[in-house]
Short mmCIF file of C-alpha atoms in Angstrom, two decimals:
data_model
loop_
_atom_site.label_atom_id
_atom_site.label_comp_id
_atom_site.label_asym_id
_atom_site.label_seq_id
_atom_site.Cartn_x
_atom_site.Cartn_y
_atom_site.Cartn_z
CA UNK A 29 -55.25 164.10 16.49
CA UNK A 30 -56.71 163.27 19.85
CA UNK A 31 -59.73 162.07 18.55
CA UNK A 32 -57.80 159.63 16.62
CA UNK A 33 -56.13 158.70 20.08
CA UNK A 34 -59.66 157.82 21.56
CA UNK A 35 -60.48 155.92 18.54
CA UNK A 36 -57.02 153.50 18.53
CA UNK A 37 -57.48 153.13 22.49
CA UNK A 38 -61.00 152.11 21.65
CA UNK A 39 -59.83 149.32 18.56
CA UNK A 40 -57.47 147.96 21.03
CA UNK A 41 -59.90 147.69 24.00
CA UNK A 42 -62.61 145.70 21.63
CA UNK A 43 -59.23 143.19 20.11
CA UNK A 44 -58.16 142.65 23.70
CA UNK A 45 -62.35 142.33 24.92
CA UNK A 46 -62.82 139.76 21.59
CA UNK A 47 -59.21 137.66 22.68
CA UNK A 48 -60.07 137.07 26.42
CA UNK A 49 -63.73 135.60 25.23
CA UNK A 50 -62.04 133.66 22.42
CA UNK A 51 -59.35 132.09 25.15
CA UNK A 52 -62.28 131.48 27.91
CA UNK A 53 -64.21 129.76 24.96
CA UNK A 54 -61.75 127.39 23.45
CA UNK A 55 -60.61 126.77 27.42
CA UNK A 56 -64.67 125.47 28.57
CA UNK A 57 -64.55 121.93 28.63
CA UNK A 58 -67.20 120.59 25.88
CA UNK A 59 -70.42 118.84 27.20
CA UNK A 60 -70.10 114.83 26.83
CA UNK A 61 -72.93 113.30 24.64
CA UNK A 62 -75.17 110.94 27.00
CA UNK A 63 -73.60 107.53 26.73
CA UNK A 64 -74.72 104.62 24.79
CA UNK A 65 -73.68 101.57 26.62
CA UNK A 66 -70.17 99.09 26.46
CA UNK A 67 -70.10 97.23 22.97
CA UNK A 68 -70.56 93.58 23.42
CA UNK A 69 -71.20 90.27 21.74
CA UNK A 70 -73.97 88.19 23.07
CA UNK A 71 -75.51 84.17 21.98
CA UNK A 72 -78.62 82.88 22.36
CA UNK A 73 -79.02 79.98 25.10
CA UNK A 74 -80.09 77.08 23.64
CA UNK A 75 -80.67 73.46 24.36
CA UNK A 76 -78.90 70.44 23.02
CA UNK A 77 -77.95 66.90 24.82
CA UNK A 78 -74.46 66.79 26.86
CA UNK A 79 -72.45 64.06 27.42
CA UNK A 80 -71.20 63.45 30.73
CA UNK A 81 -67.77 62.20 30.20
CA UNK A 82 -65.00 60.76 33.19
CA UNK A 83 -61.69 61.69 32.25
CA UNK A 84 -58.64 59.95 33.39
CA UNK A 85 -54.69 59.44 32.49
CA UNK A 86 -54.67 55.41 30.48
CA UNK A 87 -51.91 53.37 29.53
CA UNK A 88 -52.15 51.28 26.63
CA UNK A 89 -51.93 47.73 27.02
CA UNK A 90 -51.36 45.21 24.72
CA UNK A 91 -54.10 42.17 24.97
CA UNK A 92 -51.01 40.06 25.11
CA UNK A 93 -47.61 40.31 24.77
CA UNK A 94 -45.17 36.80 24.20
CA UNK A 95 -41.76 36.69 24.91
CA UNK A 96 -40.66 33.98 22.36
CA UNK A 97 -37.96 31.10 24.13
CA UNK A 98 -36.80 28.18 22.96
CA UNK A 99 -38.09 25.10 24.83
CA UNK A 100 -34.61 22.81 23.07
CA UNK A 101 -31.38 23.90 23.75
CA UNK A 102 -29.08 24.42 20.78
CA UNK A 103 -27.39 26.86 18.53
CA UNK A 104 -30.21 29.23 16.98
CA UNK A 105 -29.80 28.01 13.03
CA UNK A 106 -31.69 31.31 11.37
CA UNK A 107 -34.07 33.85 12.27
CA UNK A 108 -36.80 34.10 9.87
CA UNK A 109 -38.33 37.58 11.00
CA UNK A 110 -38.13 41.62 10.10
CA UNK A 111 -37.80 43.91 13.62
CA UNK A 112 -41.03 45.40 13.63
CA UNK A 113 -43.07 42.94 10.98
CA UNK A 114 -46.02 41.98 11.85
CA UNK A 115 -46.85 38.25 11.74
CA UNK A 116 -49.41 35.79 11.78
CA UNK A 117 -50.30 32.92 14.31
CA UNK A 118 -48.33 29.53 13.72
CA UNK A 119 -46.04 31.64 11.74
CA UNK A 120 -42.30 30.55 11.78
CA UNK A 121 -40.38 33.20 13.29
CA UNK A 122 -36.85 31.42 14.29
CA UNK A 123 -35.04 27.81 13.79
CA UNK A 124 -32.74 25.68 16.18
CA UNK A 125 -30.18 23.58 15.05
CA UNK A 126 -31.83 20.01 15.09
CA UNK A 127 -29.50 17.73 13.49
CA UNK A 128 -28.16 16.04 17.03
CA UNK A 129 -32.04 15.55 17.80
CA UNK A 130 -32.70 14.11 14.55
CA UNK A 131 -29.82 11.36 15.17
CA UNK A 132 -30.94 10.76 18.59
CA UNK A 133 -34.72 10.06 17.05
CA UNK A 134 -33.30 7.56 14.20
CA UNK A 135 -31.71 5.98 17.41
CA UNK A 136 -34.71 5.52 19.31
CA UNK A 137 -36.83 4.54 16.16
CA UNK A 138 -33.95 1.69 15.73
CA UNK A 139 -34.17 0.48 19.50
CA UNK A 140 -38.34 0.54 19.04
CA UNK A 141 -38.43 -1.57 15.68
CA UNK A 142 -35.87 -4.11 17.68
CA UNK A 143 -37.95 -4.30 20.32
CA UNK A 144 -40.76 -4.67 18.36
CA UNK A 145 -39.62 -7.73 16.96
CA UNK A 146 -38.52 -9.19 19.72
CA UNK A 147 -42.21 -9.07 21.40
CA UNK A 148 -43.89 -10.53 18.37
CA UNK A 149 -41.44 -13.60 18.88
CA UNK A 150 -42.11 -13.38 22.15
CA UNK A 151 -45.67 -13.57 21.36
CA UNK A 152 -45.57 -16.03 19.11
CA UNK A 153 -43.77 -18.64 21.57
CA UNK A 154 -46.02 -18.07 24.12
CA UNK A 155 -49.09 -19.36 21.45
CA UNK A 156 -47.06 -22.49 20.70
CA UNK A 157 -46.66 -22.92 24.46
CA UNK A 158 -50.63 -22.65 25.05
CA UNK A 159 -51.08 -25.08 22.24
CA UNK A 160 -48.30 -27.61 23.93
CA UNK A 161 -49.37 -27.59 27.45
CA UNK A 162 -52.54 -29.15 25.93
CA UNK A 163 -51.04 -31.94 25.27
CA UNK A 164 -48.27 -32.36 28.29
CA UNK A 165 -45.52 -30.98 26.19
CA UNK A 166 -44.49 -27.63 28.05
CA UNK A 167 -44.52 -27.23 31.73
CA UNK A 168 -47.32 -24.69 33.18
CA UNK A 169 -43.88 -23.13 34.77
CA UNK A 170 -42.56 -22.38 31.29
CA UNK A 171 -46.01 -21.54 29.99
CA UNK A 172 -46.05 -18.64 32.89
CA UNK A 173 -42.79 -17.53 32.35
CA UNK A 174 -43.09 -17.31 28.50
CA UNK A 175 -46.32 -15.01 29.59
CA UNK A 176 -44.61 -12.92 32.09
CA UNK A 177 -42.29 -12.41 29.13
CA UNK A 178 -44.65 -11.08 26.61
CA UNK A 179 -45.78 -8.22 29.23
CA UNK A 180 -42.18 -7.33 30.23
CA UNK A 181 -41.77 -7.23 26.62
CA UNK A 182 -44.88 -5.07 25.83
CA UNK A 183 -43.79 -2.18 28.73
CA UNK A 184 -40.00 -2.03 26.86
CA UNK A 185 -41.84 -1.57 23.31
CA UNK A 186 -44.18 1.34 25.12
CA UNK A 187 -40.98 2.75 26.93
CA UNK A 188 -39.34 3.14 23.49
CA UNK A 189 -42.51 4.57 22.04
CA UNK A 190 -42.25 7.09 24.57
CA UNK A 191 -38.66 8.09 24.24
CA UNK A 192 -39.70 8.44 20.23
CA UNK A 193 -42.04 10.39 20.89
CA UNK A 194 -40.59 12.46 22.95
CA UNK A 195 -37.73 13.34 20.36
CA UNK A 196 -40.15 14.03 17.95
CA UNK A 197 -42.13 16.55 20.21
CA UNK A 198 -38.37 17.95 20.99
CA UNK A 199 -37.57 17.99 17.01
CA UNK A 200 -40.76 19.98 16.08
CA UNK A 201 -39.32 22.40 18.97
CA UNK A 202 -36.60 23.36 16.81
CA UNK A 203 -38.78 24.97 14.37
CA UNK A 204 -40.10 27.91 16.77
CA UNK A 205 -43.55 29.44 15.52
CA UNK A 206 -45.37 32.34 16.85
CA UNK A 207 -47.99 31.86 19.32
CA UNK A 208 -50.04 34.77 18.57
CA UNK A 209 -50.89 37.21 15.47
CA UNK A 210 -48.99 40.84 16.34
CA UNK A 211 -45.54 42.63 16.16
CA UNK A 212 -42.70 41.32 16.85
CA UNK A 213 -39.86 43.59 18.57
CA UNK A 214 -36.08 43.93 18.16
CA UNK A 215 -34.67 41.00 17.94
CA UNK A 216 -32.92 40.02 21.14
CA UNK A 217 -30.49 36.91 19.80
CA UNK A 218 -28.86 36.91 16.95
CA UNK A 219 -28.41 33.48 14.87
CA UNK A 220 -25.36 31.22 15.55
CA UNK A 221 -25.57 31.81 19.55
CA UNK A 222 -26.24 29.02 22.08
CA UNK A 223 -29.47 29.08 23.44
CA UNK A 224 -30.74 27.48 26.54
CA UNK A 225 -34.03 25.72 27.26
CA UNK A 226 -36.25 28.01 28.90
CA UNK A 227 -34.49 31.09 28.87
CA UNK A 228 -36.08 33.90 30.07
CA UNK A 229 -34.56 36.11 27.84
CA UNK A 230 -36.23 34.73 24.32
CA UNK A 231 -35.24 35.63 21.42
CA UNK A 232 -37.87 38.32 20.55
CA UNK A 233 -41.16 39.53 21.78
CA UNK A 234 -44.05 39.29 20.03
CA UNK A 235 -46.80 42.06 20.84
CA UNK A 236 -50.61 41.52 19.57
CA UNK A 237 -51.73 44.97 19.09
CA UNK A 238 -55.39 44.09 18.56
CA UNK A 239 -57.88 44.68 20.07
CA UNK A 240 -55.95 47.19 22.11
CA UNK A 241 -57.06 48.17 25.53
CA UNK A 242 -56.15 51.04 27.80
CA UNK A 243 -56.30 50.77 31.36
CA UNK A 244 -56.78 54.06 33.67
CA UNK A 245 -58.14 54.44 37.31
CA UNK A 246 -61.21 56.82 38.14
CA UNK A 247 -62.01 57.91 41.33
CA UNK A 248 -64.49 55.09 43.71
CA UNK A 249 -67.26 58.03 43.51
CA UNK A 250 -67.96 57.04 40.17
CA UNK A 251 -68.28 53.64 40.51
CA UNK A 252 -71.81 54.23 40.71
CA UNK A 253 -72.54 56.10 37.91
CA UNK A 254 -70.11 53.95 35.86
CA UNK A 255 -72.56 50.89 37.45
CA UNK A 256 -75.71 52.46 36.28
CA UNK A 257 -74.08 53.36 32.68
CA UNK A 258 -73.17 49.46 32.51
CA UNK A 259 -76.32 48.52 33.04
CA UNK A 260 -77.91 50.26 30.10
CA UNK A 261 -76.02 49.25 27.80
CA UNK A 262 -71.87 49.06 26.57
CA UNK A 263 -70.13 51.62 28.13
CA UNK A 264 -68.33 54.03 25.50
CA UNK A 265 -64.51 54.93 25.91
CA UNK A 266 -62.78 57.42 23.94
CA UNK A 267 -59.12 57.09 23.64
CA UNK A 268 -57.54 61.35 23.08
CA UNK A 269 -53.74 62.30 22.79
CA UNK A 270 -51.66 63.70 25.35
CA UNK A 271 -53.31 67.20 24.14
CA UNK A 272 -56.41 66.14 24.51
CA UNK A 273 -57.15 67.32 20.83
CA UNK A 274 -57.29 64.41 18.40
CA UNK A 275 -59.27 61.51 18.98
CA UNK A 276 -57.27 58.24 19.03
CA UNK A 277 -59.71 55.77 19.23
CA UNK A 278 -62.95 54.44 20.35
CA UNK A 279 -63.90 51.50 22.46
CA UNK A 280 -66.38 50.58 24.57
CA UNK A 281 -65.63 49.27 28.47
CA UNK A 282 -64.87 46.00 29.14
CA UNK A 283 -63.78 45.40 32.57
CA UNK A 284 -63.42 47.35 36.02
CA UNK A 285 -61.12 45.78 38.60
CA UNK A 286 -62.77 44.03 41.59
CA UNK A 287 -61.13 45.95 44.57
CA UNK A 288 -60.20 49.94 45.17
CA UNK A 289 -57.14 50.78 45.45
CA UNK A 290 -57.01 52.33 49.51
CA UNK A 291 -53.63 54.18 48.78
CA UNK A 292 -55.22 56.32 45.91
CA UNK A 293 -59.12 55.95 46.11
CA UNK A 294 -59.60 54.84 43.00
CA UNK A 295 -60.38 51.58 40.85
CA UNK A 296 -58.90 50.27 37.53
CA UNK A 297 -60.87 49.97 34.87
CA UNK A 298 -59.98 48.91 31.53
CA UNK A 299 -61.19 49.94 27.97
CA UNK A 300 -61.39 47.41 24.67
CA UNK A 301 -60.54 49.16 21.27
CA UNK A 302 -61.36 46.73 18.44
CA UNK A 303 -60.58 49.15 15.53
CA UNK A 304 -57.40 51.25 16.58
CA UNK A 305 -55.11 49.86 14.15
CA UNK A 306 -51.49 51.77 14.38
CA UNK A 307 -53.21 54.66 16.39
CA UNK A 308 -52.30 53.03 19.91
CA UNK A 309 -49.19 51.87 20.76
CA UNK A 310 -48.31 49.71 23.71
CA UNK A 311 -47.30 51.43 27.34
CA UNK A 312 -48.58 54.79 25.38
CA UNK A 313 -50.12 57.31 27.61
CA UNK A 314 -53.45 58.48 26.50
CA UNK A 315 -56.50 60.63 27.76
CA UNK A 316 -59.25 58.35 28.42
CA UNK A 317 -62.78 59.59 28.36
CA UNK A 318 -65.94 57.36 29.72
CA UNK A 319 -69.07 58.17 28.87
CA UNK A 320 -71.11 57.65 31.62
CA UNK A 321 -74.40 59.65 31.02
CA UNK A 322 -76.17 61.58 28.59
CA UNK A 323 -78.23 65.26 29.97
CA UNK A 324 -81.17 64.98 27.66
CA UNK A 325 -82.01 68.91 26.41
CA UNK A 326 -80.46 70.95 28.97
CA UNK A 327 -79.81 74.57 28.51
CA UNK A 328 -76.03 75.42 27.03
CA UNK A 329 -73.88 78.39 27.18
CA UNK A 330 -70.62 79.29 25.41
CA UNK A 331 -68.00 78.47 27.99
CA UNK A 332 -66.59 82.21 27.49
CA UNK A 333 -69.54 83.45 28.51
CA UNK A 334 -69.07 81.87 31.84
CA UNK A 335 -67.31 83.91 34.95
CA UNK A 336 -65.64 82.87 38.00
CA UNK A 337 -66.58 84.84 41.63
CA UNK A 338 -66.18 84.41 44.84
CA UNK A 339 -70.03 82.90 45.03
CA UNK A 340 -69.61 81.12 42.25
CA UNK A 341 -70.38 80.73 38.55
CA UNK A 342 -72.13 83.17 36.30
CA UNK A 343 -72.79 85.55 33.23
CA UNK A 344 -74.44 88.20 31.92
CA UNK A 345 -77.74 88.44 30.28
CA UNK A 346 -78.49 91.50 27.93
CA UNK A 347 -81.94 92.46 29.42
CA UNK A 348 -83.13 95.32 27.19
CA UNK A 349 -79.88 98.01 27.29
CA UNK A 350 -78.30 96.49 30.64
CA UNK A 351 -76.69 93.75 31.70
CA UNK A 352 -78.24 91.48 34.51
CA UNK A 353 -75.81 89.47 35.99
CA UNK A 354 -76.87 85.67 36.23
CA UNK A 355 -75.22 83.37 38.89
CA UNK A 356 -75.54 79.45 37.50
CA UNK A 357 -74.69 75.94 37.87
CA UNK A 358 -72.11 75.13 35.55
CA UNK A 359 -72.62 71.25 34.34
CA UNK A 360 -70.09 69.19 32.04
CA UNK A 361 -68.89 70.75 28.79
CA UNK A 362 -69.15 69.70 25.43
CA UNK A 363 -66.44 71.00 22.84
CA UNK A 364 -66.68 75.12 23.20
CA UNK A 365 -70.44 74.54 24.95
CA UNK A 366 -71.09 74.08 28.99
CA UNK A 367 -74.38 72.91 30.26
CA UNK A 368 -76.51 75.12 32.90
CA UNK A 369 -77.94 73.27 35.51
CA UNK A 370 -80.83 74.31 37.69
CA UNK A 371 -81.97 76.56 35.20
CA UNK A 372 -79.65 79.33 35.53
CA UNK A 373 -80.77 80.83 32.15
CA UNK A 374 -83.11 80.45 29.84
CA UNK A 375 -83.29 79.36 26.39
CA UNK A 376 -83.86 82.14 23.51
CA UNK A 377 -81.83 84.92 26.02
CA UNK A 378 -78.50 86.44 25.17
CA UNK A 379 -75.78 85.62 27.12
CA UNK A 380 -72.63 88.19 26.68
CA UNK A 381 -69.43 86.56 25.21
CA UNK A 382 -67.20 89.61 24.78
CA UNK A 383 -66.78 92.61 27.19
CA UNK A 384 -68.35 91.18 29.96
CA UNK A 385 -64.95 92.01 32.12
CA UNK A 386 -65.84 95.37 32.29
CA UNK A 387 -69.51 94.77 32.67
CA UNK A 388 -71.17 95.52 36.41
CA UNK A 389 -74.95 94.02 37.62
CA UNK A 390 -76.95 97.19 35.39
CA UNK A 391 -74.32 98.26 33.25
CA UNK A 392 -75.64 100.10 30.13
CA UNK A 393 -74.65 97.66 26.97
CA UNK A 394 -75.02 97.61 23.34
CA UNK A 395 -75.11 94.29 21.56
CA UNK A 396 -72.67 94.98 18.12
CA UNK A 397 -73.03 91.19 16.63
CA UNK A 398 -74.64 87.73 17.81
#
C-alpha cells in the first residue's frame, strides 16, 4: 500500500515535470528564417527619341467668320438656307424683295434711250452745221452753240448710264449670295421682315470651318526655342481635348504674334489645321501641343518609376539583391515614358516600378517580374 503511494506521487511528479516543458516549449518564440528581400517589379532603361512638346490652353478660331447683311433695304422675300448647312461660295443663301428696284431700273433705262436719241439729233445737226458754215449759211455763233450742245448732251446720256447702272448693281443686291464656303448659323431674320441697308445685325452668319486654326499663348521663354524649331522646318501642332486624351487634330504653325503681351508674359501664336473636318469647332477650347524639339536617343524611364524628394528626382536601381537609390534629371515625357537627362541611369539597368515606397538606399529586394 505505501509503496503504491510512492509510485502515484512519482506518476504525478513526471505528468506535472512533462506539462511545464510542454507549456515553456509551445510559449518560446520560433526563430525567423533570414529574410529574402521586398518583392518588386523592375524595367530595363532604354533609349528611344523624345519629343519636346509646349503645352498651352487654344481657342479655336474660325479662318473667317461673315455676318451676312443686306446692302438694299427691303422686305426679305425668302431664305434659301438650312440652320447649320453647310454651303458653298457664291451660293444663294437669302432674297430681297426687288420689284420697286426693278421699276425704278425700267425708269432709268426709259430716261437713257430718250436721251440717247436726243444726242444723236443733236449730233447730227451739228454735222449739217459744219457742212453750212462752209458755205456762209450758219453763223460760227450757232455752229458753237450746236457744239456746246452735243457735249451737254453727251454728260446727260453718261449721267443716265450711271443711274442704270447703279440700279442694276442695287437689283443684283437683292439676290444675297454667300461670300465664303462654311456653315451657316441660326438664322437671325426670318422672311417677310423689313430689313435695312447695312444692318449690323445680318441675317445669318456664315462660319468657314476650314482650315481651322487655334490660337494659344506660350510663355516669351520659348520664343527661342519655338525660333530655332521654325527655322528647321514647319513647326508641328497637335490639337488634344479638354482631357488631354484624344487627339483632335494636327497642324503645323503658322503664325506667332509680333509683340508680348507685358500683363501675362507671354505671346500668341496661332496653329493652321488643314484636315480637322467636324473635329474642331469654333471658340472650342482645346490643349495645344508644339513640338518644338526632338532628344535624339536619350535614356527613358517609366514615369512610375520616378520619385519626388526634397533634393529632387530619382529611383531605384536593382544592383544585385539591393536597391541603390539613383537621383536624376527628369526631361519631357512621352506617353507613360520620361526622359533622363545627364545620364542619371543607364541603359540595360533595372529601374524598380512597384514597391519602391517602402524601399530605403540598400534595401534587400527581390525582382518577381520585368
Amino acid at each position: 500500500m505505501k509503496r503504491s503511494r510512492i509510485a502515484l506521487v512519482i506518476v504525478v511528479l513526471v505528468l506535472l515535470a512533462g506539462g511545464w516543458a510542454l507549456y515553456h516549449g509551445l510559449s518560446k518564440p520560433k526563430a525567423k528564417p533570414p529574410s529574402l528581400g521586398d518583392p518588386v517589379t523592375a524595367v530595363a532603361v532604354k533609349l528611344m527619341d523624345v519629343p519636346v512638346y509646349i503645352d498651352a490652353l487654344g481657342t479655336v478660331t474660325p479662318t473667317r467668320s461673315v455676318t451676312v447683311v443686306s446692302q438694299v433695304s427691303g422686305i426679305l422675300a425668302s431664305v434659301e438656307f438650312k440652320e447649320g448647312q453647310r454651303v458653298s461660295k457664291g451660293q444663294v443663301v437669302a432674297r430681297i424683295d426687288d420689284r420697286a428696284l426693278k421699276a425704278q431700273l425700267a425708269q432709268a433705262k426709259g430716261v437713257l434711250a430718250h436721251d440717247q436719241a436726243v444726242l444723236v439729233n443733236a449730233q447730227r445737226d451739228l454735222a449739217r452745221f459744219r457742212q453750212l458754215i462752209k458755205v456762209g449759211s450758219v453763223s460760227q455763233q450757232t455752229l458753237d452753240t450746236q457744239a456746246a450742245t452735243v457735249q451737254e448732251q453727251l454728260g446727260t446720256v453718261a449721267a443716265d448710264d450711271g443711274a442704270v447702272q447703279n440700279l442694276q448693281v442695287l437689283v443684283s443686291y437683292c439676290t444675297i449670295a454667300s461670300p465664303v464656303e462654311g456653315i451657316v448659323g441660326l438664322r437671325l431674320v426670318d422672311p417677310g421682315n423689313f430689313v435695312a441697308a447695312g444692318s449690323t445685325t445680318g441675317i445669318a452668319v456664315i462660319t468657314q470651318m476650314n482650315p481651322a486654326t487655334v490660337v494659344f499663348a506660350v510663355p516669351e521663354d520659348d520664343l527661342g526655342a519655338i525660333d530655332q524649331a521654325m527655322a528647321k522646318g514647319p513647326v508641328d501642332v497637335l490639337a488634344y481635348d479638354r482631357n488631354k486624351h484624344n487627339l483632335l487634330a494636327s497642324g503645323t504653325l503658322l503664325a506667332l504674334d509680333n509683340q508680348v503681351d507685358t500683363t501675362t508674359g507671354t505671346v500668341r501664336v496661332k496653329g493652321q489645321f488643314n484636315d480637322a473636318g467636324n473635329a474642331l469647332f469654333p471658340n472650342q477650347f482645346v490643349n495645344a501641343r508644339l513640338k518644338a524639339d526632338t532628344l535624339q536617343q536619350v535614356a527613358v524611364v517609366p514615369t512610375l518609376a520616378i520619385q519626388h524628394g526634397s533634393k529632387g528626382d530619382f529611383v531605384f536601381v536593382v544592383q544585385g539583391s539591393k536597391a541603390s537609390l539613383r537621383p536624376i534629371k527628369s526631361g519631357p515625357a512621352s506617353g507613360d515614358l520620361t526622359a533622363v537627362l545627364e545620364n542619371g541611369v543607364k541603359v540595360g539597368e533595372q529601374v524598380i516600378t512597384e514597391g519602391a515606397d517602402k524601399l530605403d538606399d540598400g534595401s534587400p529586394v527581390k525582382v518577381v517580374s520585368q
